[in-house]
Coordinates of C-alpha atoms in Angstrom, one line a residue:
A77 CA 42.0 -111.9 70.3
E78 CA 43.0 -115.4 71.5
L79 CA 40.7 -118.2 70.6
K80 CA 40.8 -120.8 73.4
G81 CA 38.7 -123.9 73.9
H82 CA 40.0 -126.7 71.7
T83 CA 41.5 -129.5 73.7
G84 CA 43.8 -130.6 70.9
S85 CA 46.1 -129.0 68.3
V86 CA 44.5 -126.5 66.0
T87 CA 45.1 -127.9 62.4
R88 CA 43.5 -125.0 60.4
A89 CA 42.1 -121.5 60.9
S90 CA 40.4 -119.3 58.3
F91 CA 38.2 -116.2 58.1
S92 CA 34.7 -116.3 56.7
P93 CA 34.1 -114.7 53.3
D94 CA 32.9 -111.5 54.9
G95 CA 35.8 -111.5 57.4
K96 CA 33.5 -111.3 60.5
R97 CA 34.0 -114.8 61.7
I98 CA 36.8 -117.3 62.2
L99 CA 36.7 -121.1 61.6
T100 CA 39.1 -123.4 63.3
A101 CA 39.7 -127.2 62.9
S102 CA 41.3 -129.3 65.5
D103 CA 42.6 -132.8 66.2
D104 CA 40.1 -132.9 69.2
N105 CA 37.6 -134.0 66.5
T106 CA 35.8 -130.7 66.4
A107 CA 35.6 -127.5 64.4
R108 CA 34.5 -124.2 65.9
V109 CA 33.1 -120.9 64.7
W110 CA 34.2 -117.7 66.6
D111 CA 33.3 -114.1 66.2
I112 CA 36.2 -111.6 65.5
S113 CA 36.7 -110.9 69.2
G114 CA 37.3 -114.5 70.0
K115 CA 33.9 -115.4 71.4
L116 CA 32.8 -118.9 70.6
I117 CA 29.7 -118.9 68.4
T118 CA 29.2 -122.7 67.8
E119 CA 31.0 -126.0 68.0
L120 CA 30.7 -128.6 65.2
K121 CA 30.7 -132.0 66.8
G122 CA 30.2 -135.4 65.1
H123 CA 33.5 -136.4 63.6
T124 CA 35.2 -139.4 65.3
G125 CA 38.7 -138.4 64.1
S126 CA 40.8 -135.3 63.8
V127 CA 39.3 -132.5 61.7
T128 CA 42.0 -131.9 59.1
R129 CA 40.3 -129.0 57.2
A130 CA 37.4 -126.7 57.7
S131 CA 36.1 -124.0 55.3
F132 CA 33.1 -121.7 54.7
S133 CA 31.0 -122.0 51.5
P134 CA 31.3 -119.0 49.1
D135 CA 27.9 -117.7 50.2
D136 CA 28.9 -117.9 53.9
K137 CA 25.9 -120.1 54.8
R138 CA 27.5 -123.5 55.2
I139 CA 30.7 -125.1 56.6
L140 CA 32.6 -128.0 55.2
T141 CA 34.9 -130.2 57.3
A142 CA 37.3 -133.0 56.4
S143 CA 38.4 -135.7 58.9
S144 CA 40.7 -138.6 59.6
D145 CA 37.5 -140.6 60.2
N146 CA 37.4 -141.0 56.4
T147 CA 34.5 -138.6 56.0
A148 CA 33.7 -135.0 55.1
R149 CA 30.6 -133.2 56.5
V150 CA 28.5 -130.2 55.6
W151 CA 27.0 -128.1 58.4
D152 CA 24.8 -125.1 58.5
I153 CA 26.1 -122.0 60.1
S154 CA 24.5 -122.9 63.5
G155 CA 26.5 -126.1 63.7
K156 CA 23.8 -128.5 62.6
Q157 CA 25.0 -131.3 60.4
I158 CA 23.4 -131.2 57.0
T159 CA 25.0 -134.2 55.3
E160 CA 27.9 -136.7 55.6
L161 CA 30.1 -137.5 52.6
K162 CA 31.0 -141.2 52.9
G163 CA 33.0 -143.3 50.4
H164 CA 36.7 -142.7 51.1
T165 CA 38.5 -145.6 52.7
S166 CA 41.2 -143.6 54.4
Y167 CA 41.8 -140.1 55.9
V168 CA 40.2 -137.2 54.1
T169 CA 43.1 -134.8 53.8
S170 CA 41.2 -131.9 52.2
A171 CA 37.7 -130.7 51.3
S172 CA 36.6 -127.6 49.5
F173 CA 33.5 -126.0 47.8
S174 CA 33.4 -125.2 44.1
P175 CA 33.5 -121.5 43.3
D176 CA 29.7 -121.5 42.9
G177 CA 29.2 -123.6 46.1
K178 CA 27.2 -126.3 44.3
R179 CA 29.8 -129.0 44.4
I180 CA 32.4 -130.4 46.9
L181 CA 35.8 -131.8 46.2
T182 CA 37.6 -134.1 48.6
A183 CA 41.1 -135.7 48.6
S184 CA 42.2 -138.7 50.6
D185 CA 45.0 -141.0 51.7
D186 CA 43.1 -143.7 49.7
K187 CA 44.9 -142.2 46.6
T188 CA 41.7 -140.7 45.2
A189 CA 39.9 -137.4 45.0
R190 CA 36.1 -137.3 44.7
V191 CA 33.5 -134.8 43.5
W192 CA 30.1 -134.6 45.3
D193 CA 26.9 -132.6 44.9
I194 CA 25.8 -130.5 47.9
S195 CA 23.5 -133.3 49.1
G196 CA 26.4 -135.7 49.5
K197 CA 25.9 -137.7 46.4
Q198 CA 29.2 -138.8 44.7
I199 CA 29.4 -137.4 41.1
A200 CA 32.9 -138.5 40.1
E201 CA 36.0 -140.4 41.4
L202 CA 39.4 -139.3 40.3
K203 CA 41.6 -142.3 40.1
G204 CA 45.2 -142.6 38.9
H205 CA 47.6 -141.4 41.6
T206 CA 49.8 -144.1 43.1
G207 CA 50.3 -142.3 46.4
Y208 CA 48.3 -140.3 48.9
V209 CA 46.4 -137.3 47.5
Y210 CA 47.4 -134.5 49.8
S211 CA 45.1 -131.8 48.3
A212 CA 42.5 -131.1 45.7
S213 CA 41.2 -127.8 44.5
F214 CA 38.9 -126.4 41.8
S215 CA 40.1 -123.9 39.2
P216 CA 38.7 -120.4 39.5
D217 CA 36.1 -121.1 36.9
G218 CA 35.1 -124.4 38.5
K219 CA 35.7 -126.4 35.3
R220 CA 38.9 -128.2 36.3
I221 CA 40.4 -129.9 39.3
L222 CA 44.0 -130.0 40.5
T223 CA 45.4 -132.7 42.8
A224 CA 48.7 -133.1 44.5
S225 CA 50.1 -136.4 45.6
S226 CA 52.9 -138.2 47.4
D227 CA 53.6 -140.0 44.1
N228 CA 55.6 -136.9 43.1
T229 CA 53.0 -135.7 40.6
A230 CA 50.2 -133.2 40.3
R231 CA 47.3 -133.9 37.9
V232 CA 44.7 -131.8 36.2
W233 CA 41.2 -133.3 35.6
D234 CA 38.0 -132.1 34.1
I235 CA 34.9 -132.0 36.3
S236 CA 33.8 -135.5 35.2
G237 CA 37.1 -137.0 36.5
K238 CA 38.8 -137.4 33.1
L239 CA 42.6 -136.8 33.3
I240 CA 43.7 -133.8 31.3
A241 CA 47.4 -133.5 32.2
E242 CA 50.0 -135.0 34.5
L243 CA 52.7 -132.6 36.0
K244 CA 55.9 -134.6 36.2
G245 CA 59.3 -133.3 37.3
H246 CA 59.4 -133.1 41.1
T247 CA 61.6 -135.8 42.6
L248 CA 59.8 -136.0 46.0
P249 CA 56.2 -135.8 47.2
I250 CA 54.3 -132.6 46.2
T251 CA 53.1 -130.8 49.3
S252 CA 50.7 -128.4 47.6
A253 CA 49.3 -127.4 44.3
S254 CA 47.2 -124.4 43.3
F255 CA 45.8 -122.5 40.3
S256 CA 46.8 -118.9 39.6
P257 CA 44.0 -116.3 40.0
D258 CA 43.3 -116.4 36.2
G259 CA 43.4 -120.2 36.1
K260 CA 46.1 -120.3 33.4
R261 CA 49.0 -121.4 35.5
I262 CA 49.7 -123.9 38.2
L263 CA 52.0 -123.7 41.2
T264 CA 53.4 -126.7 43.0
T265 CA 55.7 -127.2 46.0
S266 CA 57.6 -130.3 47.0
Y267 CA 59.8 -131.9 49.6
D268 CA 62.5 -131.7 46.9
K269 CA 63.0 -128.0 48.0
T270 CA 61.6 -126.5 44.8
A271 CA 58.4 -124.8 43.7
R272 CA 57.4 -125.1 40.0
V273 CA 55.2 -123.1 37.7
W274 CA 53.4 -125.0 34.9
D275 CA 51.0 -124.0 32.2
I276 CA 47.5 -125.6 32.2
S277 CA 48.6 -128.4 29.7
G278 CA 51.3 -129.6 32.2
K279 CA 54.3 -127.9 30.5
L280 CA 56.9 -126.7 33.0
I281 CA 57.4 -122.9 32.8
A282 CA 59.7 -122.2 35.7
E283 CA 61.5 -123.8 38.6
L284 CA 61.9 -121.7 41.8
K285 CA 65.2 -122.8 43.5
G286 CA 66.8 -121.4 46.6
H287 CA 65.2 -122.9 49.7
T288 CA 67.5 -125.3 51.5
L289 CA 64.8 -127.5 53.1
P290 CA 61.4 -128.7 51.8
I291 CA 58.8 -126.2 50.8
T292 CA 55.6 -126.6 52.7
S293 CA 53.3 -124.2 50.8
A294 CA 53.2 -121.6 48.0
S295 CA 50.6 -119.2 46.6
F296 CA 50.1 -116.6 44.0
S297 CA 49.3 -113.0 45.0
P298 CA 45.7 -111.9 44.1
D299 CA 46.9 -110.1 41.0
G300 CA 49.0 -113.2 40.0
K301 CA 52.2 -111.1 39.7
R302 CA 54.1 -112.6 42.7
I303 CA 54.6 -116.0 44.3
L304 CA 55.0 -116.6 48.0
T305 CA 56.8 -119.7 49.3
A306 CA 57.2 -121.1 52.8
S307 CA 59.8 -123.6 53.9
Y308 CA 61.2 -125.7 56.8
D309 CA 64.4 -123.7 56.3
N310 CA 62.9 -121.0 58.5
T311 CA 62.2 -118.6 55.6
A312 CA 59.5 -117.5 53.4
R313 CA 60.3 -116.0 50.0
V314 CA 58.6 -113.7 47.5
W315 CA 59.2 -114.3 43.8
R316 CA 58.2 -112.2 40.8
A317 CA 55.7 -114.1 38.7
D318 CA 55.4 -111.4 36.1
N319 CA 58.9 -112.3 34.8
L320 CA 57.5 -115.7 33.9
D321 CA 55.4 -114.0 31.1
E322 CA 58.6 -112.6 29.6
L323 CA 60.2 -116.1 29.8
L324 CA 57.1 -117.6 28.1
S325 CA 57.2 -115.0 25.4
R326 CA 60.9 -115.7 24.8
G327 CA 60.3 -119.4 24.8
C328 CA 57.6 -119.1 22.2
Q329 CA 60.0 -117.2 20.0
W330 CA 62.6 -119.9 20.4
L331 CA 60.1 -122.6 19.6
N332 CA 58.4 -120.7 16.8
D333 CA 59.6 -122.9 13.8
Y334 CA 59.0 -126.1 15.8
L335 CA 55.5 -125.2 16.9
V336 CA 54.4 -124.2 13.4
T337 CA 55.4 -127.6 12.0
N338 CA 54.2 -129.5 15.1
P339 CA 50.7 -128.0 15.5
K340 CA 49.5 -130.5 18.1
D341 CA 52.0 -129.1 20.5
L342 CA 51.0 -125.5 19.6
E343 CA 47.4 -126.5 20.3
T344 CA 48.4 -127.2 24.0
L345 CA 50.5 -124.1 24.4
E346 CA 47.9 -121.4 24.4
V347 CA 50.4 -118.8 25.4
C348 CA 52.3 -119.2 22.1
Q349 CA 49.2 -119.0 20.0
N350 CA 49.6 -115.6 18.3
K351 CA 47.8 -114.9 15.0
S352 CA 50.8 -115.3 12.7
N353 CA 51.8 -118.6 14.3
L354 CA 48.3 -120.0 14.0
I355 CA 47.9 -119.1 10.3
A356 CA 51.3 -120.5 9.5
A357 CA 50.6 -123.7 11.4
A358 CA 47.1 -124.3 10.0
P359 CA 48.3 -126.2 6.9
F360 CA 50.3 -128.5 9.1
L361 CA 47.3 -129.0 11.3
V362 CA 45.3 -130.0 8.2
Q363 CA 48.0 -132.6 7.4
E364 CA 47.6 -133.9 11.0
G365 CA 43.9 -134.3 10.3
E366 CA 44.5 -136.1 7.0
N367 CA 46.8 -138.5 8.9
E368 CA 44.2 -139.1 11.5
A369 CA 41.6 -139.8 8.8
R370 CA 44.0 -142.2 7.0
E371 CA 44.3 -144.1 10.3
G372 CA 40.5 -144.4 10.5
N373 CA 40.0 -141.8 13.2
I374 CA 37.3 -139.8 11.3
D375 CA 35.9 -138.0 14.3
N376 CA 39.3 -136.9 15.5
A377 CA 40.1 -135.7 12.0
V378 CA 37.0 -133.6 11.7
A379 CA 37.7 -132.0 15.0
T380 CA 41.3 -131.3 13.9
F381 CA 40.0 -129.7 10.6
H382 CA 37.6 -127.5 12.6
T383 CA 40.6 -126.3 14.7
A384 CA 42.5 -125.5 11.6
F385 CA 39.5 -123.4 10.4
K386 CA 39.6 -121.4 13.6
W387 CA 43.3 -120.8 13.1
N388 CA 42.9 -119.8 9.5
P389 CA 39.3 -119.0 8.5
S390 CA 40.4 -118.6 4.8
L391 CA 40.7 -122.4 4.5
K392 CA 38.1 -123.8 2.1
F393 CA 37.0 -127.4 2.3
D394 CA 34.3 -129.5 3.9
P395 CA 35.8 -131.2 7.0
K396 CA 33.6 -134.2 6.9
V397 CA 34.0 -134.8 3.1
K398 CA 37.8 -134.4 3.5
A399 CA 37.9 -136.8 6.4
Q400 CA 36.0 -139.4 4.5
E401 CA 38.2 -139.0 1.5
F402 CA 41.4 -139.5 3.4
A403 CA 39.8 -142.4 5.4
K404 CA 39.3 -144.1 2.0
K405 CA 42.9 -143.3 1.0
G406 CA 44.2 -144.8 4.3
K407 CA 42.1 -148.0 3.9
A408 CA 43.4 -148.4 0.3
E409 CA 47.0 -147.9 1.5
R410 CA 46.5 -150.5 4.2
L411 CA 45.1 -152.9 1.7
I412 CA 48.2 -152.5 -0.5
A413 CA 50.5 -153.0 2.5
E414 CA 48.5 -156.1 3.4
G415 CA 48.7 -157.4 -0.2
E416 CA 52.5 -157.0 -0.1
R417 CA 52.7 -158.9 3.1
I418 CA 50.6 -161.9 2.2
V419 CA 52.0 -162.4 -1.3
K420 CA 55.3 -163.1 0.3
G421 CA 53.6 -165.9 2.2
G422 CA 52.2 -167.4 -1.0
K423 CA 48.7 -166.0 -0.9
V424 CA 48.8 -164.6 -4.4
K425 CA 45.1 -164.6 -5.2
E426 CA 44.3 -162.9 -1.9
A427 CA 47.0 -160.3 -2.6
L428 CA 45.6 -159.6 -6.1
A429 CA 42.2 -159.1 -4.5
D430 CA 43.7 -156.6 -2.0
Y431 CA 45.3 -154.6 -4.8
A432 CA 42.1 -154.6 -6.8
D433 CA 40.0 -153.6 -3.8
A434 CA 42.4 -150.8 -3.0
Q435 CA 42.1 -149.3 -6.5
K436 CA 38.3 -149.6 -6.4
L437 CA 38.2 -147.8 -3.1
D438 CA 40.6 -145.1 -4.2
P439 CA 41.3 -145.0 -8.0
N440 CA 44.1 -142.5 -7.3
V441 CA 45.8 -144.5 -4.6
E442 CA 49.6 -144.4 -5.0
I443 CA 51.2 -147.7 -5.5
S444 CA 55.0 -147.6 -5.7
A445 CA 57.2 -149.4 -8.3
D446 CA 58.6 -151.5 -5.4
S447 CA 55.1 -152.5 -4.4
W448 CA 54.2 -153.6 -7.9
N449 CA 57.5 -155.4 -8.2
T450 CA 56.9 -157.4 -5.0
L451 CA 53.5 -158.6 -6.4
C452 CA 55.2 -159.3 -9.8
R453 CA 58.1 -161.3 -8.5
Q454 CA 56.4 -163.2 -5.6
G455 CA 53.4 -164.0 -7.8
S456 CA 55.6 -165.3 -10.6
L457 CA 57.6 -167.5 -8.2
Q458 CA 54.3 -169.0 -6.8
G459 CA 53.1 -170.0 -10.2
Y460 CA 50.9 -167.0 -11.1
A461 CA 53.1 -165.3 -13.7
K462 CA 50.2 -164.8 -16.1
D463 CA 48.1 -163.2 -13.4
V464 CA 50.7 -160.8 -12.1
L465 CA 52.3 -159.8 -15.4
F466 CA 50.3 -156.6 -15.4
A467 CA 52.0 -155.7 -12.1
C468 CA 55.4 -156.3 -13.7
E469 CA 54.6 -153.9 -16.5
K470 CA 53.5 -151.2 -14.0
A471 CA 56.7 -151.6 -12.0
V472 CA 58.9 -151.1 -15.1
A473 CA 56.7 -148.2 -16.3
L474 CA 57.2 -146.4 -13.0
A475 CA 61.0 -147.1 -12.7
R476 CA 62.3 -148.4 -16.0
D477 CA 65.9 -147.8 -15.0
D478 CA 65.6 -150.1 -11.9
S479 CA 67.2 -153.3 -13.1
N480 CA 65.4 -155.3 -10.3
N481 CA 62.0 -154.4 -11.9
R482 CA 63.4 -155.6 -15.3
D483 CA 64.7 -158.8 -13.7
S484 CA 61.3 -159.6 -12.2
R485 CA 59.5 -158.9 -15.5
G486 CA 62.0 -161.1 -17.3
L487 CA 61.0 -163.9 -14.9
A488 CA 57.3 -163.4 -15.6
R489 CA 57.8 -163.1 -19.4
A490 CA 59.9 -166.3 -19.5
L491 CA 57.2 -168.2 -17.5
T492 CA 54.5 -167.0 -19.8
G493 CA 56.4 -167.9 -23.0
N494 CA 57.8 -164.5 -24.1
Y495 CA 61.4 -165.7 -24.3
Q496 CA 62.7 -162.8 -26.3
G497 CA 61.1 -160.3 -24.0
A498 CA 62.7 -162.1 -21.0
I499 CA 66.1 -162.1 -22.7
T500 CA 65.9 -158.3 -23.2
D501 CA 65.0 -157.8 -19.5
F502 CA 67.7 -160.1 -18.2
E503 CA 70.4 -158.5 -20.4
A504 CA 69.4 -155.1 -18.9
Y505 CA 69.9 -156.6 -15.4
I506 CA 73.2 -158.1 -16.4
A507 CA 74.4 -154.8 -17.7
Q508 CA 73.8 -153.1 -14.3
T509 CA 74.5 -155.6 -11.6
E510 CA 78.0 -156.0 -10.0
D511 CA 77.1 -159.2 -8.3
K512 CA 79.1 -161.9 -10.2
D513 CA 77.0 -164.8 -9.1
S514 CA 73.7 -163.1 -10.1
K515 CA 75.2 -162.1 -13.4
A516 CA 76.4 -165.6 -14.2
Q517 CA 73.0 -167.0 -13.2
R518 CA 71.2 -164.6 -15.6
Q519 CA 73.7 -165.3 -18.4
R520 CA 72.9 -169.0 -18.1
W521 CA 69.1 -168.2 -18.2
V522 CA 69.7 -166.0 -21.4
K523 CA 71.6 -168.8 -23.0
D524 CA 68.8 -171.4 -22.3
L525 CA 66.1 -169.0 -23.5
G526 CA 68.0 -168.2 -26.7
A527 CA 68.1 -171.9 -27.4
G528 CA 64.3 -172.1 -26.9
K529 CA 64.7 -173.8 -23.5
N530 CA 62.8 -172.7 -20.4
P531 CA 65.4 -172.6 -17.5
F532 CA 62.8 -172.2 -14.8
T533 CA 62.2 -175.8 -13.8
D534 CA 60.4 -176.6 -10.6
A535 CA 63.8 -177.1 -8.9
E536 CA 65.0 -173.7 -10.2
L537 CA 61.9 -171.9 -9.0
K538 CA 62.2 -173.6 -5.6
K539 CA 65.7 -172.4 -5.3
L540 CA 64.6 -168.8 -6.2
R541 CA 61.8 -168.9 -3.7
N542 CA 64.2 -169.9 -0.9

């Protein structure tokens, strides 16, 4: 049959779900419904610009059109307009029903895609692309949205409009993007002459090279085992998609050790999540949760711990209790770090308070010898030797062979009147250092202390502080 009647170019043509009717869209501002013999059934008039897309609803009872007049419209099967979707500020490049027919998705040259309910009320606006959005489509389960743009990227969103993944790699505008029949892979085509296959997280699986001019469209076969591409190079090509599964399997094997020790990446690569990998990665995921809790992200940590339980049900701990425990550890560690920082600026009392608060918050908080030594030395130089002497003792107890700790304690001892103790510490430093100037300086201090003289005058302390 030949379908004649449009007075402009026919931009799209498609069958109804039952295959008994045909729907055409034209730049004469109309869409038309025909029977299979080519007889015109109805004409959809109302758009004031070219009709760029037209499609039947899944239940075959409605028709959706998109137009360069910045609107999309819903019609009943007789051609009566039901609703007009207004909001886009430029051409509506595509419009489609969700798989259940309850929502509508539109894409536009205004760089956005939008989700509407069937009455025409806008539910969500998908913002982020920096170029025209050429197409937008629902995943087979209707829970995700895929957009393709002239900004060289495709993006995956949830139904509320939250960005899930950005597919980067094409070097020229993406002309089309579609989900595989099972919704687990994505196929994109570009003016860069390639098609690419991605997993749902946005990881590149395969690049289909061979066309010599831009690829205009590509699609999976209904069983998902083949890919069909069409190009300006006057050819269409068929590619075997089932080989991709073999590549994925091999890639998972290559990445096995990495994924086990980097569980957040394994979490996004569902294809690599075999039982042994998940069990081996669970302890590392627990560590990720502990780190999140340490940083104060308790909710994220609890969610991570729950995922670890799914991967290895034999784990035994309370996620909330563990998250709170490590949140305290993290806060205590931050207090120690802050104490180290401010004592160098002369805030000795505040630093002492930070150290004390940290130990109250977490009695088992790990404080290194270097950290205690910083408090010891800086506090002594600022005139608080008596207050920080305990820190000097802790530094030496943790690393007695470190001559720097002995040197700092020697300073504190001298300033608190324990000259003999100071001499012992300085002599230990002198025995280990290779710095001639430092050795000579300590030898002078030892000589003065042995004579009952305190070498740490205000001028000497100022010199040491500087």
